[in-house]
């Protein structure tokens, strides 16, 4: 069987977009409690990590794979939680956007 190649950065971007759209970002988030938004982003990060660990894995499936999955889960979970803070936290881009929209009404 010939080796199949793909662009890892594009794959990562597609995986992130998929889980953000399916799990993390929902219509009406401007009215959602922050803990609910954080929880969804954390779950999305874990799912991204699991997926990217599988995509990045080369070789046979062994015990080392479970450790890799855990590392990727932690990395992407933390990354998603930083993102939610930057977007929805105080002075976050989305928080400011919705606050301005409310002020104009």
XYZ file of C-alpha atoms in Angstrom:
105
model
C 0.000 0.000 0.000
C 1.354 3.430 -0.912
C 1.826 6.094 1.738
C -0.931 8.684 1.871
C 0.243 12.218 2.620
C -1.612 15.271 3.874
C -0.831 18.735 5.148
C -0.803 18.433 8.951
C -1.536 22.142 9.514
C -4.587 21.996 7.238
C -5.729 18.786 8.914
C -5.407 20.399 12.351
C -7.348 23.452 11.184
C -10.149 21.267 9.794
C -10.351 19.170 12.984
C -10.451 22.285 15.175
C -13.175 23.862 13.032
C -15.223 20.659 13.148
C -15.233 20.352 16.932
C -15.664 24.087 17.491
C -18.778 24.074 15.301
C -20.177 20.813 16.674
C -19.417 21.207 20.381
C -17.987 24.534 21.526
C -19.756 27.388 19.749
C -23.535 27.569 19.881
C -26.063 30.194 18.763
C -27.113 32.328 21.704
C -23.793 32.018 23.516
C -23.968 35.692 24.442
C -26.669 34.693 26.943
C -25.044 31.443 28.114
C -23.349 31.188 31.515
C -19.556 31.365 31.247
C -19.095 28.005 33.001
C -21.232 26.332 30.311
C -19.182 27.916 27.520
C -15.902 26.884 29.223
C -17.164 23.317 29.673
C -18.027 23.024 25.973
C -14.632 24.416 24.931
C -12.870 21.989 27.301
C -14.745 19.010 25.812
C -13.984 20.241 22.287
C -10.302 20.515 23.210
C -10.242 16.952 24.509
C -11.898 15.678 21.323
C -9.468 17.659 19.153
C -6.576 16.206 21.140
C -7.793 12.632 20.745
C -8.292 13.090 17.028
C -4.953 14.795 16.428
C -3.111 12.138 18.441
C -4.528 9.487 16.118
C -3.789 11.526 13.001
C -0.203 12.133 14.146
C 0.478 8.556 15.289
C 2.796 6.476 13.159
C 3.457 2.834 13.702
C 1.687 0.079 15.577
C -0.903 0.699 18.248
C 0.646 0.138 21.645
C 0.621 1.391 25.220
C 2.588 4.472 24.188
C -0.412 5.633 22.172
C -2.556 6.113 25.280
C 0.124 8.384 26.759
C 0.264 10.351 23.525
C -3.525 10.723 23.530
C -3.436 12.074 27.102
C -0.704 14.602 26.204
C -2.650 15.809 23.159
C -5.901 15.985 25.144
C -4.245 18.147 27.775
C -2.536 20.407 25.212
C -5.665 21.079 23.148
C -7.928 21.389 26.205
C -5.649 24.076 27.639
C -5.414 25.751 24.230
C -9.211 25.846 23.898
C -9.635 27.190 27.430
C -7.142 29.984 26.671
C -9.136 30.765 23.535
C -12.440 30.917 25.394
C -10.860 33.327 27.860
C -9.559 35.521 25.049
C -12.936 35.521 23.325
C -15.455 35.530 26.206
C -13.481 36.796 29.198
C -13.322 40.437 30.316
C -12.400 42.563 27.282
C -12.595 39.460 25.086
C -13.365 39.982 21.412
C -16.813 38.358 21.454
C -17.704 39.769 24.868
C -16.885 43.295 23.628
C -18.808 42.689 20.409
C -21.971 41.609 22.207
C -21.606 44.307 24.865
C -21.420 46.945 22.109
C -24.440 45.421 20.349
C -26.419 45.605 23.578
C -25.335 49.207 24.202
C -26.594 50.259 20.760
C -30.098 48.875 21.334
